[in-house]
Amino acid sequence: MKNILIIFLFISIFSCQEKKTKNSSEISIAKEEKIEKRNEVYISVYDTISSFFTNLKLDEMQDMPNMLYLGQKEDRTSITIPTENSISITGFDLINSIFYSLKLEKGDSLLVNTRNISVNESKKAEYPIFNIPNSAKTWSEINLDYILYKKNIKTRAIVIDEEEKFGGNTLDLEKIYFNSITILDSLKSSNRISNEFYLKNKINQKLKFATSKLRKAKNQNTELDIDSLGIKINDEELLNNETYLSFLKNLILYKYFRKNKRVKYSIQFDFVNEQETFLSEAGKQILLDSYLKGIYFTEKAKFDKYLTKFNEVNDNQEFKNKWRSLVTKQKANRDKLNASNKTIGILTNLINDNQLTFEEVLSNYKGKVVLVDFWASWCAPCRKEMPHLKDLKSKFNENELKVIEISIDKDFSAWVRALKLEKISNEKDSYIIGNWEKSSLYKNYGIKTIPRYLLFGKDGKIIDENAPRPSQLELTELIKASI
């Protein structure tokens, strides 16, 4: 209840931008003194929410999104994310055909609630509702995905399968597009969205519909009149629009790879780079940059080769800087991991340059009960346990319990991102392990899946090779009995 009162006061202080414009014939953005925004994003859920999961992306070149769990069940209702740039959250529910995406600027404070939507006669789905009290965006701009989904369910543009079969839902793409334009026109006429937001999203909805037609024509290997899509090819003003970029990539697949089911990014790169296509020079470079990004994520062994090819034809300084920065970070990443990989099973942390064996770390804490947590940044169950692990630490003093966290990540930067999100980057006993599969830890304790917890007694001897998770009361009782 206390969280609700705090949130209510928070909202009252900032007041909703949409209410400010209700009686105005135009969107009026409040002119405030320029305040330096903090290098962070704050995300909080209402204390009535049991569990909320979302994917968090902090960097365009982030291989895998960070998994964020908040809610009473997760033992954490808020998180502060350090960042100097904008970040994005995305979520989906395939059973109910739900998808949302929201961009957050540094300094934003996001409050998350949920609303139930009746998706058919027997079922309701939970849809997240967002509020950013310190943002100039209106509620309708922030929650457009929710507004569109509700309309599509009501008009049966999306029909949810009663038996919840995977892929059993029916989507009428033409009706979905029509609904999106109708909603945008309505929101604009009632001054609930800005003109800039209206124009951008109207073209994006048109692009999505055109892209869906291209995909359908390609999958069915049928003819499609490209002019009938009403999309200008090589529109210089749209080349930096991700939705337009997706349209162009699908147009390449339709025109030149219609009979191929799957086409690797490297093959598409070579074709666009070497063959005459409908693309302008600027469009060609942007597509090559996008293909190179795909190669980096899905064909890593070919990345260096294709980066060289890209650099030979690219004259865009922004692209050059981006890839140069990535390669520099990648090298630093490899160097740090290689330093630990020189000795199998070596442990390193962010606090100092010490390189220790597990036995050396464990020996430092004789006389204390020691819990060892094996985890990784990409492991959803591991990340769900982190708040519970923090709560567990608070129940015991430093002389009773020591927690050692060991990540098996192979991506150093992904590990660092996760450390900062979990607020454990300054803990000296939070390690990453090198050459994990060859280590004695892996062999001696048969750690083939994570999360995995080892519990050691005050004498340094193992108590439980597969201890309960921090979210389980049994672990607390086991530690108490061992002290």
XYZ file of C-alpha atoms in Angstrom:
483
model
C 0.000 0.000 0.000
C 2.899 2.315 0.784
C 4.173 1.964 -2.797
C 0.758 2.984 -4.166
C 0.719 6.131 -2.019
C 4.225 7.050 -3.139
C 3.310 6.501 -6.791
C 0.122 8.558 -6.343
C 2.115 11.478 -4.919
C 4.694 11.072 -7.693
C 2.018 11.298 -10.370
C 0.330 14.254 -8.646
C 3.574 16.231 -8.637
C 4.303 15.784 -12.319
C 0.679 15.669 -13.595
C -0.116 13.963 -16.874
C 0.846 15.829 -20.044
C -2.306 14.586 -21.741
C -4.505 16.415 -19.203
C -2.660 19.657 -19.897
C -3.670 19.527 -23.552
C -7.246 18.375 -23.145
C -8.827 21.792 -23.656
C -6.323 22.993 -26.202
C -6.685 22.931 -29.981
C -3.022 21.989 -30.279
C -0.572 19.859 -28.397
C 1.225 22.194 -26.052
C 4.472 20.892 -24.673
C 5.175 22.415 -21.282
C 8.174 24.683 -21.413
C 10.335 23.973 -18.429
C 13.770 25.083 -17.486
C 16.360 22.776 -18.933
C 17.403 20.363 -16.215
C 20.344 18.054 -16.647
C 18.850 14.576 -16.766
C 20.408 11.918 -14.569
C 22.355 9.172 -16.324
C 19.835 6.539 -15.343
C 16.381 5.151 -16.017
C 14.129 4.199 -13.124
C 11.533 1.429 -13.590
C 8.945 0.591 -10.940
C 5.838 -1.607 -10.800
C 2.758 -1.073 -8.667
C 2.771 -3.168 -5.505
C -0.380 -4.938 -6.709
C 1.628 -6.635 -9.482
C 2.765 -10.158 -8.683
C 5.249 -10.555 -11.534
C 6.230 -8.447 -14.547
C 8.824 -9.557 -17.088
C 10.327 -7.515 -19.900
C 13.339 -7.588 -22.204
C 15.765 -4.743 -21.700
C 18.116 -3.491 -24.408
C 20.775 -0.969 -23.412
C 22.833 -0.990 -26.586
C 22.119 -1.342 -30.311
C 24.905 -3.934 -30.572
C 23.784 -5.920 -27.538
C 23.692 -9.577 -28.579
C 21.007 -10.703 -26.139
C 18.564 -8.480 -24.228
C 18.779 -8.331 -20.451
C 15.903 -10.031 -18.665
C 14.132 -7.909 -16.093
C 11.769 -9.368 -13.500
C 9.855 -7.091 -11.131
C 6.936 -7.631 -8.741
C 6.048 -8.944 -5.318
C 6.732 -12.527 -6.360
C 10.172 -11.502 -7.626
C 11.076 -9.764 -4.334
C 11.874 -6.573 -6.237
C 9.461 -3.842 -7.337
C 11.890 -1.295 -8.792
C 15.268 -0.954 -10.436
C 17.571 1.923 -11.372
C 19.445 1.324 -14.618
C 22.623 3.362 -15.199
C 22.795 4.615 -18.798
C 24.053 7.571 -20.803
C 21.754 6.831 -23.746
C 18.194 5.838 -24.478
C 17.205 2.237 -23.780
C 14.272 0.121 -24.894
C 11.996 -2.456 -23.346
C 10.078 -5.056 -25.354
C 7.728 -7.829 -24.413
C 5.483 -10.381 -26.057
C 2.887 -13.044 -25.319
C 2.572 -15.360 -28.321
C -0.498 -17.123 -26.958
C -2.424 -13.832 -26.921
C -0.638 -12.162 -29.899
C 0.606 -9.380 -27.614
C 3.688 -7.357 -28.489
C 4.857 -4.030 -27.087
C 7.943 -1.880 -27.443
C 8.827 1.297 -25.583
C 11.820 3.603 -25.880
C 13.005 5.262 -22.663
C 15.240 8.320 -22.519
C 17.883 8.765 -19.831
C 16.311 10.377 -16.779
C 12.897 8.776 -17.391
C 10.967 7.275 -14.473
C 8.687 4.516 -15.732
C 5.731 3.276 -13.671
C 4.218 -0.053 -14.761
C 0.714 -1.325 -14.115
C -1.394 -3.938 -15.918
C -4.951 -4.082 -17.241
C -7.026 -7.131 -18.077
C -8.427 -7.366 -21.598
C -11.111 -9.929 -22.492
C -9.558 -11.614 -25.536
C -12.423 -14.095 -26.039
C -15.513 -15.337 -24.188
C -13.566 -17.450 -21.710
C -10.254 -15.693 -21.262
C -8.570 -12.472 -20.203
C -5.013 -11.333 -20.947
C -2.857 -8.974 -18.905
C -1.449 -6.039 -20.865
C 1.172 -3.699 -19.355
C 0.219 -0.040 -18.951
C 3.004 2.538 -18.778
C 3.263 5.988 -17.274
C 6.299 8.291 -17.435
C 5.350 11.300 -15.262
C 8.556 13.225 -16.021
C 8.274 12.810 -19.812
C 6.784 15.242 -22.359
C 5.123 12.264 -24.071
C 1.380 11.875 -23.577
C -0.210 8.758 -22.115
C -1.572 7.792 -25.533
C 1.867 8.089 -27.147
C 3.406 5.899 -24.453
C 0.609 3.300 -24.610
C -0.199 3.238 -28.327
C 0.493 -0.523 -28.540
C -2.105 -1.154 -25.810
C -4.701 1.099 -27.479
C -4.215 -0.638 -30.849
C -4.344 -4.139 -29.331
C -7.584 -3.365 -27.493
C -9.142 -2.078 -30.738
C -7.961 -5.107 -32.713
C -9.440 -7.514 -30.161
C -12.749 -5.615 -30.076
C -13.109 -5.564 -33.882
C -11.830 -9.171 -34.201
C -8.893 -8.073 -36.314
C -7.084 -10.381 -33.881
C -8.991 -13.526 -32.907
C -7.487 -15.508 -30.041
C -7.778 -19.283 -30.290
C -10.044 -20.721 -27.559
C -7.832 -23.805 -27.148
C -4.616 -21.728 -26.868
C -2.896 -23.667 -29.633
C 0.431 -22.217 -30.693
C -0.130 -20.422 -33.995
C -3.887 -20.861 -33.660
C -4.708 -17.145 -33.522
C -6.112 -15.386 -36.607
C -4.750 -11.986 -37.657
C -6.507 -9.905 -40.293
C -3.581 -7.716 -41.399
C -5.701 -5.401 -43.549
C -8.131 -4.760 -40.703
C -5.226 -4.260 -38.263
C -3.797 -1.590 -40.581
C -7.186 0.080 -41.002
C -7.646 0.112 -37.202
C -4.225 1.669 -36.654
C -4.961 4.555 -39.032
C -8.423 5.065 -37.512
C -6.947 5.180 -33.989
C -4.149 7.565 -34.971
C -6.599 9.911 -36.715
C -8.860 9.878 -33.651
C -6.021 10.526 -31.202
C -4.706 13.359 -33.358
C -8.119 15.040 -33.707
C -8.611 14.943 -29.925
C -5.092 16.334 -29.302
C -3.940 13.241 -27.430
C -0.817 12.831 -29.569
C 1.524 15.346 -31.146
C 1.601 15.990 -34.897
C 5.159 14.631 -35.124
C 4.142 11.403 -33.377
C 1.077 11.109 -35.620
C 2.994 11.473 -38.889
C 5.808 9.109 -37.845
C 3.476 6.355 -36.691
C 1.130 6.726 -39.641
C 3.968 6.026 -42.091
C 5.265 3.226 -39.862
C 1.875 1.495 -39.863
C 1.771 1.767 -43.653
C 5.287 0.331 -43.876
C 4.393 -2.577 -41.580
C 1.348 -3.404 -43.690
C 3.383 -3.240 -46.924
C 6.090 -5.436 -45.355
C 3.490 -8.019 -44.308
C 2.240 -8.148 -47.934
C 5.787 -8.710 -49.175
C 6.347 -11.543 -46.709
C 3.080 -13.191 -47.648
C 3.853 -12.932 -51.394
C 7.340 -14.355 -50.859
C 6.148 -17.224 -48.667
C 3.450 -18.140 -51.181
C 5.709 -17.392 -54.181
C 3.028 -15.179 -55.763
C 3.255 -12.028 -57.861
C 2.796 -8.678 -56.122
C 2.479 -5.244 -57.716
C 5.101 -3.266 -55.779
C 3.623 0.070 -56.915
C 0.302 -0.891 -55.294
C 2.006 -0.810 -51.873
C 2.261 2.971 -52.128
C 5.780 3.102 -50.658
C 8.434 5.282 -52.283
C 11.617 3.351 -52.977
C 14.864 5.077 -51.909
C 13.075 7.699 -49.842
C 16.049 9.660 -48.452
C 13.966 10.993 -45.557
C 13.136 7.476 -44.359
C 16.513 5.776 -44.701
C 17.170 6.086 -40.958
C 13.759 4.669 -40.100
C 14.085 1.049 -38.846
C 10.597 0.153 -40.122
C 11.491 1.439 -43.603
C 14.758 -0.488 -43.457
C 12.803 -3.668 -42.676
C 10.586 -2.967 -45.693
C 13.616 -2.598 -48.012
C 15.194 -5.812 -46.710
C 11.968 -7.712 -47.319
C 11.705 -6.176 -50.778
C 15.203 -7.516 -51.563
C 14.131 -10.982 -50.383
C 10.925 -10.854 -52.448
C 12.533 -9.595 -55.668
C 15.733 -11.659 -55.660
C 15.317 -14.597 -53.250
C 11.645 -15.483 -53.595
C 12.229 -19.219 -53.911
C 14.703 -19.420 -51.033
C 13.235 -20.230 -47.618
C 16.120 -18.889 -45.556
C 18.864 -16.622 -46.793
C 21.897 -15.892 -44.634
C 22.839 -12.280 -44.025
C 26.238 -12.893 -45.631
C 24.557 -14.004 -48.881
C 22.267 -10.951 -48.874
C 25.288 -8.719 -48.168
C 27.219 -10.109 -51.137
C 24.247 -9.808 -53.475
C 23.485 -6.175 -52.616
C 27.188 -5.309 -52.635
C 27.972 -6.906 -55.990
C 24.746 -6.790 -58.051
C 22.737 -3.974 -59.562
C 19.518 -3.499 -57.561
C 16.831 -0.838 -57.138
C 18.776 0.700 -54.234
C 20.400 4.125 -54.326
C 23.996 4.375 -53.089
C 22.824 5.703 -49.706
C 20.213 2.952 -49.428
C 22.798 0.342 -50.379
C 25.185 1.425 -47.602
C 22.446 1.442 -44.978
C 21.335 -2.062 -45.988
C 24.936 -3.334 -45.995
C 25.350 -1.898 -42.496
C 22.207 -3.738 -41.399
C 23.356 -7.010 -42.973
C 26.745 -6.626 -41.267
C 24.927 -6.279 -37.952
C 23.071 -9.518 -38.707
C 26.356 -11.248 -39.570
C 27.834 -10.045 -36.272
C 24.979 -11.657 -34.327
C 24.367 -14.854 -36.336
C 27.545 -15.588 -38.342
C 30.304 -14.378 -36.020
C 33.039 -16.426 -37.703
C 32.512 -14.386 -40.897
C 32.300 -10.977 -39.231
C 35.920 -9.819 -39.696
C 35.836 -10.781 -43.382
C 32.609 -8.861 -44.017
C 33.692 -5.872 -41.972
C 36.645 -5.561 -44.354
C 34.277 -5.773 -47.339
C 32.022 -3.145 -45.787
C 34.876 -0.738 -45.094
C 35.954 -0.973 -48.743
C 32.645 0.478 -49.979
C 31.404 2.526 -47.023
C 31.973 6.284 -46.898
C 29.542 6.991 -44.038
C 31.587 8.330 -41.106
C 28.904 7.460 -38.566
C 29.016 3.813 -39.625
C 32.823 3.830 -39.561
C 32.851 5.171 -35.999
C 30.237 2.654 -34.856
C 32.088 -0.385 -36.159
C 35.478 0.923 -35.042
C 34.114 1.350 -31.528
C 32.602 -2.140 -31.588
C 35.853 -3.761 -32.732
C 37.785 -1.902 -30.007
C 35.345 -3.108 -27.335
C 35.401 -6.607 -28.794
C 39.197 -6.718 -28.579
C 39.123 -5.482 -24.978
C 36.504 -8.126 -24.230
C 38.675 -10.877 -25.738
C 41.796 -9.633 -23.957
C 40.062 -9.691 -20.577
C 38.656 -13.166 -21.122
C 41.939 -14.450 -22.563
C 43.758 -13.206 -19.464
C 41.626 -15.504 -17.340
C 41.586 -18.314 -19.900
C 45.357 -18.727 -19.667
C 44.711 -20.805 -16.569
C 41.747 -23.147 -16.583
C 39.071 -22.161 -14.067
C 40.700 -18.870 -13.010
C 38.411 -16.298 -11.359
C 38.583 -12.558 -12.021
C 36.437 -9.631 -10.875
C 36.001 -5.913 -11.612
C 37.486 -4.667 -8.335
C 41.139 -5.577 -8.883
C 43.431 -7.476 -11.223
C 43.745 -10.501 -8.938
C 43.407 -13.863 -10.628
C 42.460 -16.577 -8.186
C 41.494 -20.215 -8.175
C 38.215 -21.223 -6.567
C 40.131 -23.002 -3.802
C 42.024 -19.790 -2.983
C 38.791 -17.784 -2.773
C 37.073 -20.419 -0.633
C 40.019 -20.641 1.788
C 39.631 -16.934 2.621
C 36.345 -17.637 4.370
C 37.037 -20.541 6.694
C 34.945 -20.081 9.821
C 31.975 -18.876 7.749
C 29.243 -20.665 5.862
C 29.782 -20.050 2.131
C 27.114 -20.111 -0.576
C 28.387 -20.271 -4.171
C 26.050 -19.085 -6.924
C 26.742 -20.167 -10.513
C 24.899 -17.953 -12.986
C 25.119 -16.104 -16.324
C 23.727 -12.869 -17.756
C 21.616 -14.789 -20.294
C 20.105 -17.211 -17.752
C 16.512 -16.120 -16.939
C 16.076 -18.332 -13.828
C 19.447 -17.074 -12.515
C 18.403 -13.439 -12.877
C 15.041 -14.128 -11.209
C 16.920 -15.399 -8.143
C 19.123 -12.296 -7.778
C 16.683 -10.210 -5.668
C 16.048 -13.247 -3.452
C 19.802 -13.717 -3.080
C 20.151 -10.096 -1.978
C 17.359 -10.635 0.550
C 19.089 -13.773 1.802
C 22.345 -11.860 2.399
C 20.486 -9.314 4.521
C 19.316 -12.038 6.928
C 22.860 -12.887 8.022
C 25.864 -10.819 9.045
C 29.292 -10.914 7.350
C 30.718 -13.203 10.043
C 28.047 -15.831 9.457
C 27.520 -16.091 5.691
C 29.596 -15.278 2.634
C 28.136 -15.404 -0.872
C 30.444 -15.992 -3.840
C 28.935 -15.321 -7.268
C 30.552 -16.978 -10.284
C 29.418 -16.159 -13.817
C 30.046 -18.603 -16.658
C 29.494 -15.878 -19.290
C 31.651 -15.979 -22.416
C 30.831 -12.357 -23.247
C 32.672 -10.048 -20.863
C 30.589 -6.960 -21.702
C 27.312 -8.866 -21.182
C 28.569 -9.914 -17.749
C 29.494 -6.318 -16.846
C 26.053 -5.052 -17.954
C 24.355 -7.659 -15.787
C 26.579 -6.822 -12.787
C 25.600 -3.171 -12.995
C 21.900 -3.958 -13.342
C 22.020 -6.303 -10.363
C 24.082 -3.789 -8.341
C 26.910 -6.253 -7.664
C 29.687 -4.742 -9.797
C 31.434 -3.427 -6.660
C 31.430 -6.743 -4.828
C 34.878 -8.300 -4.719
C 33.486 -11.827 -4.593
C 31.524 -11.502 -7.820
C 33.641 -13.310 -10.420
C 33.703 -14.476 -14.003
C 35.367 -17.841 -14.620
C 37.644 -18.615 -17.540
C 37.596 -21.852 -19.542
C 34.570 -22.959 -17.587
C 33.944 -26.340 -19.261
C 37.537 -27.474 -18.567
C 37.611 -26.308 -14.948
C 37.797 -28.593 -11.926
C 34.623 -26.935 -10.601
C 32.692 -28.079 -13.650
C 34.028 -31.640 -13.384
C 34.067 -32.118 -9.597
C 30.540 -30.928 -8.968
C 28.918 -31.884 -12.289
C 27.564 -28.378 -12.903
C 25.915 -28.822 -16.278
C 22.927 -26.515 -15.725
C 22.448 -23.174 -14.002
C 21.419 -21.668 -11.668
C 23.291 -23.984 -9.330
C 24.172 -23.391 -5.696
C 26.879 -25.029 -3.593
C 26.839 -24.682 0.201
C 30.072 -25.060 2.183
C 30.412 -25.323 5.959
C 32.669 -23.347 8.284
C 35.387 -25.984 7.818
C 35.389 -25.449 4.040
C 33.776 -28.822 3.341
C 30.764 -29.222 1.103
C 27.382 -29.435 2.831
C 25.120 -29.529 -0.219
C 26.242 -29.913 -3.855
C 22.806 -28.889 -5.120
C 21.489 -26.490 -2.490
C 17.959 -25.013 -2.684
C 17.514 -21.706 -4.485
C 17.510 -18.394 -2.561
C 13.769 -18.050 -3.241
C 13.176 -21.273 -1.299
C 12.808 -21.123 2.509
C 14.725 -24.404 2.778
C 17.996 -22.622 1.923
C 17.601 -20.120 4.768
C 16.888 -22.948 7.220
C 19.851 -24.968 5.925
C 22.212 -21.981 6.415
C 20.862 -21.342 9.928
C 21.458 -24.980 10.851
C 25.040 -24.771 9.504
C 26.108 -21.613 11.369
